[in-house]
Amino acid sequence: MTILKADLITKVNETFNRKYATDTTELDDLITDCCWELSSRGNFLHDEYTLKSIAETDCYSVPLHFKDELVVAIDGQGLLTFEDFETYKYHTIVSTSTGVPKKYTYERGFATGVQENLNFLYLRPAPDSADYTIRLYFACYHPRTITVDEEEKKACDYILFPDEFKMALQEIVLWKWADGKNMTKEGLKHLAYAKDQVNNLEKNVKNHWRCCPYNDFA
């Protein structure tokens, strides 16, 4: 089962005595933000991303929804070994050799005005060929937009969390809605409920993989 935007709107109506239409777009940004918020509170969503090597190029963009737990492999070569960024920089200063990459690291950045980070993957040595298929496995944030059948949809219309996350997402939506209306007492109550739900998820829910190509995300 999946979580529907209409169900979340209905919960807002029931809790705060509102009359939002269940197909309204008025709460789209709020619900989309709440999907991201839930994903920021635990490594609940994971994804896989594939890229092709570029000869003599060691730096590659990491998907915007990347969060944590990065594992890198090359088809036919196996898993690469992680090294810290300072070690990578030292070795690239003393040697510019190319070959089959054996090590990887990454560097975090930040994009002004958006929630997602800008991150870069570094391979050592730099690939000596454009024929390598590089696979990234990682914990991710819930993307803000998703393309389904070549049509871009807001995250609120295509929520990736399965049904066991419904209670936590509902409470986050209620918290954010109340907070936006300056209903501080109500907001704090639902924030506390949300934290309890997230704690339960962290204890009882296994990682959920959503195998969606990165170019389906924005």
mmCIF file with all atom_site columns, C-alpha atoms in Angstrom:
data_model
loop_
_atom_site.group_PDB
_atom_site.id
_atom_site.type_symbol
_atom_site.label_atom_id
_atom_site.label_alt_id
_atom_site.label_comp_id
_atom_site.label_asym_id
_atom_site.label_entity_id
_atom_site.label_seq_id
_atom_site.pdbx_PDB_ins_code
_atom_site.Cartn_x
_atom_site.Cartn_y
_atom_site.Cartn_z
_atom_site.occupancy
_atom_site.B_iso_or_equiv
_atom_site.pdbx_formal_charge
_atom_site.auth_seq_id
_atom_site.auth_comp_id
_atom_site.auth_asym_id
_atom_site.auth_atom_id
_atom_site.pdbx_PDB_model_num
ATOM 1   C CA . MET A 1 1   ? 0.000   0.000  0.000   1.00 0.00 ? 1   MET A CA 1
ATOM 2   C CA . THR A 1 2   ? 1.013   3.611  -0.495  1.00 0.00 ? 2   THR A CA 1
ATOM 3   C CA . ILE A 1 3   ? 0.214   6.798  1.358   1.00 0.00 ? 3   ILE A CA 1
ATOM 4   C CA . LEU A 1 4   ? -2.136  9.140  -0.527  1.00 0.00 ? 4   LEU A CA 1
ATOM 5   C CA . LYS A 1 5   ? -2.196  12.913 -0.392  1.00 0.00 ? 5   LYS A CA 1
ATOM 6   C CA . ALA A 1 6   ? -5.970  12.785 -0.016  1.00 0.00 ? 6   ALA A CA 1
ATOM 7   C CA . ASP A 1 7   ? -5.628  10.790 3.218   1.00 0.00 ? 7   ASP A CA 1
ATOM 8   C CA . LEU A 1 8   ? -3.279  13.389 4.687   1.00 0.00 ? 8   LEU A CA 1
ATOM 9   C CA . ILE A 1 9   ? -5.630  16.228 3.739   1.00 0.00 ? 9   ILE A CA 1
ATOM 10  C CA . THR A 1 10  ? -8.535  14.349 5.306   1.00 0.00 ? 10  THR A CA 1
ATOM 11  C CA . LYS A 1 11  ? -6.527  14.044 8.527   1.00 0.00 ? 11  LYS A CA 1
ATOM 12  C CA . VAL A 1 12  ? -5.917  17.801 8.580   1.00 0.00 ? 12  VAL A CA 1
ATOM 13  C CA . ASN A 1 13  ? -9.645  18.410 8.056   1.00 0.00 ? 13  ASN A CA 1
ATOM 14  C CA . GLU A 1 14  ? -10.613 16.016 10.849  1.00 0.00 ? 14  GLU A CA 1
ATOM 15  C CA . THR A 1 15  ? -8.045  17.290 13.337  1.00 0.00 ? 15  THR A CA 1
ATOM 16  C CA . PHE A 1 16  ? -8.452  21.017 12.799  1.00 0.00 ? 16  PHE A CA 1
ATOM 17  C CA . ASN A 1 17  ? -12.068 21.178 11.561  1.00 0.00 ? 17  ASN A CA 1
ATOM 18  C CA . ARG A 1 18  ? -11.130 22.390 8.088   1.00 0.00 ? 18  ARG A CA 1
ATOM 19  C CA . LYS A 1 19  ? -12.774 21.832 4.715   1.00 0.00 ? 19  LYS A CA 1
ATOM 20  C CA . TYR A 1 20  ? -9.918  21.388 2.251   1.00 0.00 ? 20  TYR A CA 1
ATOM 21  C CA . ALA A 1 21  ? -10.922 19.472 -0.870  1.00 0.00 ? 21  ALA A CA 1
ATOM 22  C CA . THR A 1 22  ? -9.003  16.194 -0.970  1.00 0.00 ? 22  THR A CA 1
ATOM 23  C CA . ASP A 1 23  ? -7.786  16.990 -4.487  1.00 0.00 ? 23  ASP A CA 1
ATOM 24  C CA . THR A 1 24  ? -6.687  20.542 -3.675  1.00 0.00 ? 24  THR A CA 1
ATOM 25  C CA . THR A 1 25  ? -3.183  21.737 -4.506  1.00 0.00 ? 25  THR A CA 1
ATOM 26  C CA . GLU A 1 26  ? -3.244  24.210 -1.613  1.00 0.00 ? 26  GLU A CA 1
ATOM 27  C CA . LEU A 1 27  ? -1.327  21.835 0.681   1.00 0.00 ? 27  LEU A CA 1
ATOM 28  C CA . ASP A 1 28  ? 1.027   20.431 -1.963  1.00 0.00 ? 28  ASP A CA 1
ATOM 29  C CA . ASP A 1 29  ? 4.117   22.318 -0.814  1.00 0.00 ? 29  ASP A CA 1
ATOM 30  C CA . LEU A 1 30  ? 3.413   21.521 2.826   1.00 0.00 ? 30  LEU A CA 1
ATOM 31  C CA . ILE A 1 31  ? 3.037   17.776 2.211   1.00 0.00 ? 31  ILE A CA 1
ATOM 32  C CA . THR A 1 32  ? 6.065   17.700 -0.082  1.00 0.00 ? 32  THR A CA 1
ATOM 33  C CA . ASP A 1 33  ? 8.131   19.403 2.615   1.00 0.00 ? 33  ASP A CA 1
ATOM 34  C CA . CYS A 1 34  ? 6.852   16.884 5.162   1.00 0.00 ? 34  CYS A CA 1
ATOM 35  C CA . CYS A 1 35  ? 7.965   13.953 3.016   1.00 0.00 ? 35  CYS A CA 1
ATOM 36  C CA . TRP A 1 36  ? 11.445  15.448 2.986   1.00 0.00 ? 36  TRP A CA 1
ATOM 37  C CA . GLU A 1 37  ? 11.248  16.111 6.730   1.00 0.00 ? 37  GLU A CA 1
ATOM 38  C CA . LEU A 1 38  ? 10.409  12.483 7.517   1.00 0.00 ? 38  LEU A CA 1
ATOM 39  C CA . SER A 1 39  ? 13.257  11.228 5.347   1.00 0.00 ? 39  SER A CA 1
ATOM 40  C CA . SER A 1 40  ? 15.649  13.599 7.139   1.00 0.00 ? 40  SER A CA 1
ATOM 41  C CA . ARG A 1 41  ? 14.900  11.966 10.500  1.00 0.00 ? 41  ARG A CA 1
ATOM 42  C CA . GLY A 1 42  ? 16.136  8.471  9.639   1.00 0.00 ? 42  GLY A CA 1
ATOM 43  C CA . ASN A 1 43  ? 17.687  6.490  6.807   1.00 0.00 ? 43  ASN A CA 1
ATOM 44  C CA . PHE A 1 44  ? 14.327  5.083  5.784   1.00 0.00 ? 44  PHE A CA 1
ATOM 45  C CA . LEU A 1 45  ? 14.682  5.381  1.998   1.00 0.00 ? 45  LEU A CA 1
ATOM 46  C CA . HIS A 1 46  ? 17.539  4.032  -0.108  1.00 0.00 ? 46  HIS A CA 1
ATOM 47  C CA . ASP A 1 47  ? 18.243  4.268  -3.806  1.00 0.00 ? 47  ASP A CA 1
ATOM 48  C CA . GLU A 1 48  ? 20.604  3.038  -6.505  1.00 0.00 ? 48  GLU A CA 1
ATOM 49  C CA . TYR A 1 49  ? 22.186  5.261  -9.157  1.00 0.00 ? 49  TYR A CA 1
ATOM 50  C CA . THR A 1 50  ? 24.262  4.150  -12.154 1.00 0.00 ? 50  THR A CA 1
ATOM 51  C CA . LEU A 1 51  ? 26.729  6.292  -14.060 1.00 0.00 ? 51  LEU A CA 1
ATOM 52  C CA . LYS A 1 52  ? 29.330  5.736  -16.789 1.00 0.00 ? 52  LYS A CA 1
ATOM 53  C CA . SER A 1 53  ? 32.965  6.545  -16.230 1.00 0.00 ? 53  SER A CA 1
ATOM 54  C CA . ILE A 1 54  ? 34.746  9.298  -18.136 1.00 0.00 ? 54  ILE A CA 1
ATOM 55  C CA . ALA A 1 55  ? 38.339  8.540  -19.046 1.00 0.00 ? 55  ALA A CA 1
ATOM 56  C CA . GLU A 1 56  ? 40.880  10.412 -16.895 1.00 0.00 ? 56  GLU A CA 1
ATOM 57  C CA . THR A 1 57  ? 38.062  12.051 -14.882 1.00 0.00 ? 57  THR A CA 1
ATOM 58  C CA . ASP A 1 58  ? 37.920  11.358 -11.154 1.00 0.00 ? 58  ASP A CA 1
ATOM 59  C CA . CYS A 1 59  ? 35.057  13.658 -10.067 1.00 0.00 ? 59  CYS A CA 1
ATOM 60  C CA . TYR A 1 60  ? 31.342  12.910 -10.588 1.00 0.00 ? 60  TYR A CA 1
ATOM 61  C CA . SER A 1 61  ? 28.110  14.486 -9.358  1.00 0.00 ? 61  SER A CA 1
ATOM 62  C CA . VAL A 1 62  ? 26.154  12.558 -6.736  1.00 0.00 ? 62  VAL A CA 1
ATOM 63  C CA . PRO A 1 63  ? 22.331  12.665 -6.938  1.00 0.00 ? 63  PRO A CA 1
ATOM 64  C CA . LEU A 1 64  ? 20.713  15.601 -5.151  1.00 0.00 ? 64  LEU A CA 1
ATOM 65  C CA . HIS A 1 65  ? 18.643  13.299 -2.951  1.00 0.00 ? 65  HIS A CA 1
ATOM 66  C CA . PHE A 1 66  ? 21.769  11.523 -1.635  1.00 0.00 ? 66  PHE A CA 1
ATOM 67  C CA . LYS A 1 67  ? 21.863  11.549 2.156   1.00 0.00 ? 67  LYS A CA 1
ATOM 68  C CA . ASP A 1 68  ? 24.228  8.999  3.713   1.00 0.00 ? 68  ASP A CA 1
ATOM 69  C CA . GLU A 1 69  ? 25.609  5.428  3.697   1.00 0.00 ? 69  GLU A CA 1
ATOM 70  C CA . LEU A 1 70  ? 27.266  5.676  0.280   1.00 0.00 ? 70  LEU A CA 1
ATOM 71  C CA . VAL A 1 71  ? 28.567  2.384  -1.132  1.00 0.00 ? 71  VAL A CA 1
ATOM 72  C CA . VAL A 1 72  ? 30.262  2.313  -4.562  1.00 0.00 ? 72  VAL A CA 1
ATOM 73  C CA . ALA A 1 73  ? 30.893  -0.605 -6.899  1.00 0.00 ? 73  ALA A CA 1
ATOM 74  C CA . ILE A 1 74  ? 32.089  -1.073 -10.473 1.00 0.00 ? 74  ILE A CA 1
ATOM 75  C CA . ASP A 1 75  ? 30.464  -3.762 -12.597 1.00 0.00 ? 75  ASP A CA 1
ATOM 76  C CA . GLY A 1 76  ? 32.876  -6.665 -13.025 1.00 0.00 ? 76  GLY A CA 1
ATOM 77  C CA . GLN A 1 77  ? 35.317  -5.210 -10.472 1.00 0.00 ? 77  GLN A CA 1
ATOM 78  C CA . GLY A 1 78  ? 33.383  -5.341 -7.192  1.00 0.00 ? 78  GLY A CA 1
ATOM 79  C CA . LEU A 1 79  ? 33.120  -2.908 -4.302  1.00 0.00 ? 79  LEU A CA 1
ATOM 80  C CA . LEU A 1 80  ? 35.457  0.062  -3.943  1.00 0.00 ? 80  LEU A CA 1
ATOM 81  C CA . THR A 1 81  ? 37.105  0.925  -0.635  1.00 0.00 ? 81  THR A CA 1
ATOM 82  C CA . PHE A 1 82  ? 36.174  4.167  1.092   1.00 0.00 ? 82  PHE A CA 1
ATOM 83  C CA . GLU A 1 83  ? 38.886  6.633  2.097   1.00 0.00 ? 83  GLU A CA 1
ATOM 84  C CA . ASP A 1 84  ? 38.548  10.026 3.744   1.00 0.00 ? 84  ASP A CA 1
ATOM 85  C CA . PHE A 1 85  ? 38.730  13.112 1.570   1.00 0.00 ? 85  PHE A CA 1
ATOM 86  C CA . GLU A 1 86  ? 42.061  14.316 2.979   1.00 0.00 ? 86  GLU A CA 1
ATOM 87  C CA . THR A 1 87  ? 43.706  10.994 2.106   1.00 0.00 ? 87  THR A CA 1
ATOM 88  C CA . TYR A 1 88  ? 42.292  11.212 -1.408  1.00 0.00 ? 88  TYR A CA 1
ATOM 89  C CA . LYS A 1 89  ? 43.664  14.746 -1.861  1.00 0.00 ? 89  LYS A CA 1
ATOM 90  C CA . TYR A 1 90  ? 47.128  13.703 -0.682  1.00 0.00 ? 90  TYR A CA 1
ATOM 91  C CA . HIS A 1 91  ? 47.357  10.798 -3.125  1.00 0.00 ? 91  HIS A CA 1
ATOM 92  C CA . THR A 1 92  ? 46.126  12.859 -6.088  1.00 0.00 ? 92  THR A CA 1
ATOM 93  C CA . ILE A 1 93  ? 48.790  15.466 -5.358  1.00 0.00 ? 93  ILE A CA 1
ATOM 94  C CA . VAL A 1 94  ? 51.630  12.908 -5.426  1.00 0.00 ? 94  VAL A CA 1
ATOM 95  C CA . SER A 1 95  ? 50.274  10.821 -8.311  1.00 0.00 ? 95  SER A CA 1
ATOM 96  C CA . THR A 1 96  ? 48.083  11.450 -11.351 1.00 0.00 ? 96  THR A CA 1
ATOM 97  C CA . SER A 1 97  ? 47.994  7.840  -12.552 1.00 0.00 ? 97  SER A CA 1
ATOM 98  C CA . THR A 1 98  ? 44.866  6.298  -14.094 1.00 0.00 ? 98  THR A CA 1
ATOM 99  C CA . GLY A 1 99  ? 43.543  2.750  -13.983 1.00 0.00 ? 99  GLY A CA 1
ATOM 100 C CA . VAL A 1 100 ? 40.667  0.729  -12.595 1.00 0.00 ? 100 VAL A CA 1
ATOM 101 C CA . PRO A 1 101 ? 39.313  2.746  -9.623  1.00 0.00 ? 101 PRO A CA 1
ATOM 102 C CA . LYS A 1 102 ? 39.883  1.026  -6.285  1.00 0.00 ? 102 LYS A CA 1
ATOM 103 C CA . LYS A 1 103 ? 39.073  3.808  -3.799  1.00 0.00 ? 103 LYS A CA 1
ATOM 104 C CA . TYR A 1 104 ? 36.306  6.365  -3.463  1.00 0.00 ? 104 TYR A CA 1
ATOM 105 C CA . THR A 1 105 ? 35.408  9.334  -1.322  1.00 0.00 ? 105 THR A CA 1
ATOM 106 C CA . TYR A 1 106 ? 32.901  12.151 -1.486  1.00 0.00 ? 106 TYR A CA 1
ATOM 107 C CA . GLU A 1 107 ? 32.611  15.807 -0.582  1.00 0.00 ? 107 GLU A CA 1
ATOM 108 C CA . ARG A 1 108 ? 29.504  17.547 0.651   1.00 0.00 ? 108 ARG A CA 1
ATOM 109 C CA . GLY A 1 109 ? 28.338  20.957 -0.483  1.00 0.00 ? 109 GLY A CA 1
ATOM 110 C CA . PHE A 1 110 ? 25.133  22.935 -0.196  1.00 0.00 ? 110 PHE A CA 1
ATOM 111 C CA . ALA A 1 111 ? 22.840  24.523 -2.765  1.00 0.00 ? 111 ALA A CA 1
ATOM 112 C CA . THR A 1 112 ? 21.509  27.891 -1.652  1.00 0.00 ? 112 THR A CA 1
ATOM 113 C CA . GLY A 1 113 ? 17.719  27.981 -1.484  1.00 0.00 ? 113 GLY A CA 1
ATOM 114 C CA . VAL A 1 114 ? 17.083  24.229 -1.671  1.00 0.00 ? 114 VAL A CA 1
ATOM 115 C CA . GLN A 1 115 ? 16.962  21.489 0.928   1.00 0.00 ? 115 GLN A CA 1
ATOM 116 C CA . GLU A 1 116 ? 19.126  18.998 -0.917  1.00 0.00 ? 116 GLU A CA 1
ATOM 117 C CA . ASN A 1 117 ? 22.905  18.948 -0.710  1.00 0.00 ? 117 ASN A CA 1
ATOM 118 C CA . LEU A 1 118 ? 25.265  19.141 -3.666  1.00 0.00 ? 118 LEU A CA 1
ATOM 119 C CA . ASN A 1 119 ? 27.725  16.278 -3.392  1.00 0.00 ? 119 ASN A CA 1
ATOM 120 C CA . PHE A 1 120 ? 30.608  14.999 -5.466  1.00 0.00 ? 120 PHE A CA 1
ATOM 121 C CA . LEU A 1 121 ? 32.069  11.499 -5.784  1.00 0.00 ? 121 LEU A CA 1
ATOM 122 C CA . TYR A 1 122 ? 35.820  11.092 -6.280  1.00 0.00 ? 122 TYR A CA 1
ATOM 123 C CA . LEU A 1 123 ? 37.482  7.935  -7.626  1.00 0.00 ? 123 LEU A CA 1
ATOM 124 C CA . ARG A 1 124 ? 41.117  6.890  -7.228  1.00 0.00 ? 124 ARG A CA 1
ATOM 125 C CA . PRO A 1 125 ? 42.819  6.243  -9.484  1.00 0.00 ? 125 PRO A CA 1
ATOM 126 C CA . ALA A 1 126 ? 40.910  8.170  -12.125 1.00 0.00 ? 126 ALA A CA 1
ATOM 127 C CA . PRO A 1 127 ? 39.330  5.760  -14.643 1.00 0.00 ? 127 PRO A CA 1
ATOM 128 C CA . ASP A 1 128 ? 41.536  4.903  -17.599 1.00 0.00 ? 128 ASP A CA 1
ATOM 129 C CA . SER A 1 129 ? 38.503  4.155  -19.748 1.00 0.00 ? 129 SER A CA 1
ATOM 130 C CA . ALA A 1 130 ? 34.966  5.327  -20.437 1.00 0.00 ? 130 ALA A CA 1
ATOM 131 C CA . ASP A 1 131 ? 33.732  1.732  -20.317 1.00 0.00 ? 131 ASP A CA 1
ATOM 132 C CA . TYR A 1 132 ? 33.214  1.302  -16.571 1.00 0.00 ? 132 TYR A CA 1
ATOM 133 C CA . THR A 1 133 ? 29.705  1.156  -15.115 1.00 0.00 ? 133 THR A CA 1
ATOM 134 C CA . ILE A 1 134 ? 29.746  2.698  -11.633 1.00 0.00 ? 134 ILE A CA 1
ATOM 135 C CA . ARG A 1 135 ? 26.962  1.885  -9.180  1.00 0.00 ? 135 ARG A CA 1
ATOM 136 C CA . LEU A 1 136 ? 26.115  3.982  -6.161  1.00 0.00 ? 136 LEU A CA 1
ATOM 137 C CA . TYR A 1 137 ? 23.971  2.678  -3.304  1.00 0.00 ? 137 TYR A CA 1
ATOM 138 C CA . PHE A 1 138 ? 22.891  5.182  -0.668  1.00 0.00 ? 138 PHE A CA 1
ATOM 139 C CA . ALA A 1 139 ? 20.377  6.376  1.874   1.00 0.00 ? 139 ALA A CA 1
ATOM 140 C CA . CYS A 1 140 ? 18.385  9.229  0.364   1.00 0.00 ? 140 CYS A CA 1
ATOM 141 C CA . TYR A 1 141 ? 16.045  12.078 1.110   1.00 0.00 ? 141 TYR A CA 1
ATOM 142 C CA . HIS A 1 142 ? 12.533  11.927 -0.315  1.00 0.00 ? 142 HIS A CA 1
ATOM 143 C CA . PRO A 1 143 ? 12.812  13.821 -3.635  1.00 0.00 ? 143 PRO A CA 1
ATOM 144 C CA . ARG A 1 144 ? 10.637  16.863 -4.143  1.00 0.00 ? 144 ARG A CA 1
ATOM 145 C CA . THR A 1 145 ? 9.530   15.924 -7.661  1.00 0.00 ? 145 THR A CA 1
ATOM 146 C CA . ILE A 1 146 ? 9.289   12.571 -9.417  1.00 0.00 ? 146 ILE A CA 1
ATOM 147 C CA . THR A 1 147 ? 8.785   11.826 -13.100 1.00 0.00 ? 147 THR A CA 1
ATOM 148 C CA . VAL A 1 148 ? 6.275   9.065  -13.808 1.00 0.00 ? 148 VAL A CA 1
ATOM 149 C CA . ASP A 1 149 ? 5.642   8.022  -17.427 1.00 0.00 ? 149 ASP A CA 1
ATOM 150 C CA . GLU A 1 150 ? 7.527   11.153 -18.594 1.00 0.00 ? 150 GLU A CA 1
ATOM 151 C CA . GLU A 1 151 ? 5.268   13.404 -16.517 1.00 0.00 ? 151 GLU A CA 1
ATOM 152 C CA . GLU A 1 152 ? 6.733   15.374 -13.614 1.00 0.00 ? 152 GLU A CA 1
ATOM 153 C CA . LYS A 1 153 ? 4.777   15.026 -10.388 1.00 0.00 ? 153 LYS A CA 1
ATOM 154 C CA . LYS A 1 154 ? 5.171   16.683 -7.016  1.00 0.00 ? 154 LYS A CA 1
ATOM 155 C CA . ALA A 1 155 ? 6.266   14.352 -4.250  1.00 0.00 ? 155 ALA A CA 1
ATOM 156 C CA . CYS A 1 156 ? 2.918   14.797 -2.509  1.00 0.00 ? 156 CYS A CA 1
ATOM 157 C CA . ASP A 1 157 ? 1.230   13.064 -5.470  1.00 0.00 ? 157 ASP A CA 1
ATOM 158 C CA . TYR A 1 158 ? 3.670   10.151 -5.538  1.00 0.00 ? 158 TYR A CA 1
ATOM 159 C CA . ILE A 1 159 ? 4.755   9.470  -1.956  1.00 0.00 ? 159 ILE A CA 1
ATOM 160 C CA . LEU A 1 160 ? 7.486   6.830  -1.767  1.00 0.00 ? 160 LEU A CA 1
ATOM 161 C CA . PHE A 1 161 ? 6.961   5.864  1.859   1.00 0.00 ? 161 PHE A CA 1
ATOM 162 C CA . PRO A 1 162 ? 5.011   2.615  2.317   1.00 0.00 ? 162 PRO A CA 1
ATOM 163 C CA . ASP A 1 163 ? 1.967   2.365  4.538   1.00 0.00 ? 163 ASP A CA 1
ATOM 164 C CA . GLU A 1 164 ? 3.815   1.721  7.814   1.00 0.00 ? 164 GLU A CA 1
ATOM 165 C CA . PHE A 1 165 ? 5.110   5.304  7.652   1.00 0.00 ? 165 PHE A CA 1
ATOM 166 C CA . LYS A 1 166 ? 1.602   6.783  7.455   1.00 0.00 ? 166 LYS A CA 1
ATOM 167 C CA . MET A 1 167 ? 1.199   7.647  11.146  1.00 0.00 ? 167 MET A CA 1
ATOM 168 C CA . ALA A 1 168 ? 4.570   9.392  11.320  1.00 0.00 ? 168 ALA A CA 1
ATOM 169 C CA . LEU A 1 169 ? 3.931   11.370 8.134   1.00 0.00 ? 169 LEU A CA 1
ATOM 170 C CA . GLN A 1 170 ? 0.439   12.342 9.313   1.00 0.00 ? 170 GLN A CA 1
ATOM 171 C CA . GLU A 1 171 ? 1.799   13.736 12.573  1.00 0.00 ? 171 GLU A CA 1
ATOM 172 C CA . ILE A 1 172 ? 4.524   15.681 10.750  1.00 0.00 ? 172 ILE A CA 1
ATOM 173 C CA . VAL A 1 173 ? 1.873   17.176 8.438   1.00 0.00 ? 173 VAL A CA 1
ATOM 174 C CA . LEU A 1 174 ? -0.293  18.134 11.441  1.00 0.00 ? 174 LEU A CA 1
ATOM 175 C CA . TRP A 1 175 ? 2.707   19.642 13.223  1.00 0.00 ? 175 TRP A CA 1
ATOM 176 C CA . LYS A 1 176 ? 3.799   21.683 10.194  1.00 0.00 ? 176 LYS A CA 1
ATOM 177 C CA . TRP A 1 177 ? 0.239   22.800 9.424   1.00 0.00 ? 177 TRP A CA 1
ATOM 178 C CA . ALA A 1 178 ? -0.392  23.974 13.006  1.00 0.00 ? 178 ALA A CA 1
ATOM 179 C CA . ASP A 1 179 ? 2.995   25.657 13.176  1.00 0.00 ? 179 ASP A CA 1
ATOM 180 C CA . GLY A 1 180 ? 2.218   27.533 9.974   1.00 0.00 ? 180 GLY A CA 1
ATOM 181 C CA . LYS A 1 181 ? -1.013  28.815 11.521  1.00 0.00 ? 181 LYS A CA 1
ATOM 182 C CA . ASN A 1 182 ? 0.789   29.929 14.710  1.00 0.00 ? 182 ASN A CA 1
ATOM 183 C CA . MET A 1 183 ? -1.065  27.272 16.707  1.00 0.00 ? 183 MET A CA 1
ATOM 184 C CA . THR A 1 184 ? 1.949   26.677 18.908  1.00 0.00 ? 184 THR A CA 1
ATOM 185 C CA . LYS A 1 185 ? 0.370   24.389 21.504  1.00 0.00 ? 185 LYS A CA 1
ATOM 186 C CA . GLU A 1 186 ? -1.216  22.134 18.900  1.00 0.00 ? 186 GLU A CA 1
ATOM 187 C CA . GLY A 1 187 ? 1.958   22.131 16.847  1.00 0.00 ? 187 GLY A CA 1
ATOM 188 C CA . LEU A 1 188 ? 4.129   21.047 19.764  1.00 0.00 ? 188 LEU A CA 1
ATOM 189 C CA . LYS A 1 189 ? 1.688   18.266 20.621  1.00 0.00 ? 189 LYS A CA 1
ATOM 190 C CA . HIS A 1 190 ? 1.847   16.795 17.133  1.00 0.00 ? 190 HIS A CA 1
ATOM 191 C CA . LEU A 1 191 ? 5.625   17.271 16.987  1.00 0.00 ? 191 LEU A CA 1
ATOM 192 C CA . ALA A 1 192 ? 5.895   15.099 20.104  1.00 0.00 ? 192 ALA A CA 1
ATOM 193 C CA . TYR A 1 193 ? 3.611   12.479 18.510  1.00 0.00 ? 193 TYR A CA 1
ATOM 194 C CA . ALA A 1 194 ? 5.722   12.591 15.346  1.00 0.00 ? 194 ALA A CA 1
ATOM 195 C CA . LYS A 1 195 ? 8.931   12.008 17.301  1.00 0.00 ? 195 LYS A CA 1
ATOM 196 C CA . ASP A 1 196 ? 7.387   8.983  19.004  1.00 0.00 ? 196 ASP A CA 1
ATOM 197 C CA . GLN A 1 197 ? 6.337   7.538  15.658  1.00 0.00 ? 197 GLN A CA 1
ATOM 198 C CA . VAL A 1 198 ? 9.778   8.112  14.135  1.00 0.00 ? 198 VAL A CA 1
ATOM 199 C CA . ASN A 1 199 ? 11.439  6.437  17.127  1.00 0.00 ? 199 ASN A CA 1
ATOM 200 C CA . ASN A 1 200 ? 9.215   3.390  16.617  1.00 0.00 ? 200 ASN A CA 1
ATOM 201 C CA . LEU A 1 201 ? 10.105  3.280  12.939  1.00 0.00 ? 201 LEU A CA 1
ATOM 202 C CA . GLU A 1 202 ? 13.823  3.440  13.677  1.00 0.00 ? 202 GLU A CA 1
ATOM 203 C CA . LYS A 1 203 ? 13.464  0.433  15.980  1.00 0.00 ? 203 LYS A CA 1
ATOM 204 C CA . ASN A 1 204 ? 11.143  -1.710 13.900  1.00 0.00 ? 204 ASN A CA 1
ATOM 205 C CA . VAL A 1 205 ? 11.343  -0.874 10.196  1.00 0.00 ? 205 VAL A CA 1
ATOM 206 C CA . LYS A 1 206 ? 13.993  -2.257 7.879   1.00 0.00 ? 206 LYS A CA 1
ATOM 207 C CA . ASN A 1 207 ? 15.518  -0.114 5.138   1.00 0.00 ? 207 ASN A CA 1
ATOM 208 C CA . HIS A 1 208 ? 13.211  0.489  2.196   1.00 0.00 ? 208 HIS A CA 1
ATOM 209 C CA . TRP A 1 209 ? 14.733  0.591  -1.289  1.00 0.00 ? 209 TRP A CA 1
ATOM 210 C CA . ARG A 1 210 ? 13.138  2.640  -3.990  1.00 0.00 ? 210 ARG A CA 1
ATOM 211 C CA . CYS A 1 211 ? 14.887  1.733  -7.224  1.00 0.00 ? 211 CYS A CA 1
ATOM 212 C CA . CYS A 1 212 ? 14.099  4.788  -9.336  1.00 0.00 ? 212 CYS A CA 1
ATOM 213 C CA . PRO A 1 213 ? 16.597  6.189  -11.878 1.00 0.00 ? 213 PRO A CA 1
ATOM 214 C CA . TYR A 1 214 ? 18.114  9.459  -10.756 1.00 0.00 ? 214 TYR A CA 1
ATOM 215 C CA . ASN A 1 215 ? 16.963  11.274 -13.888 1.00 0.00 ? 215 ASN A CA 1
ATOM 216 C CA . ASP A 1 216 ? 13.424  10.687 -12.626 1.00 0.00 ? 216 ASP A CA 1
ATOM 217 C CA . PHE A 1 217 ? 14.169  13.003 -9.708  1.00 0.00 ? 217 PHE A CA 1
ATOM 218 C CA . ALA A 1 218 ? 14.581  16.746 -9.394  1.00 0.00 ? 218 ALA A CA 1
#
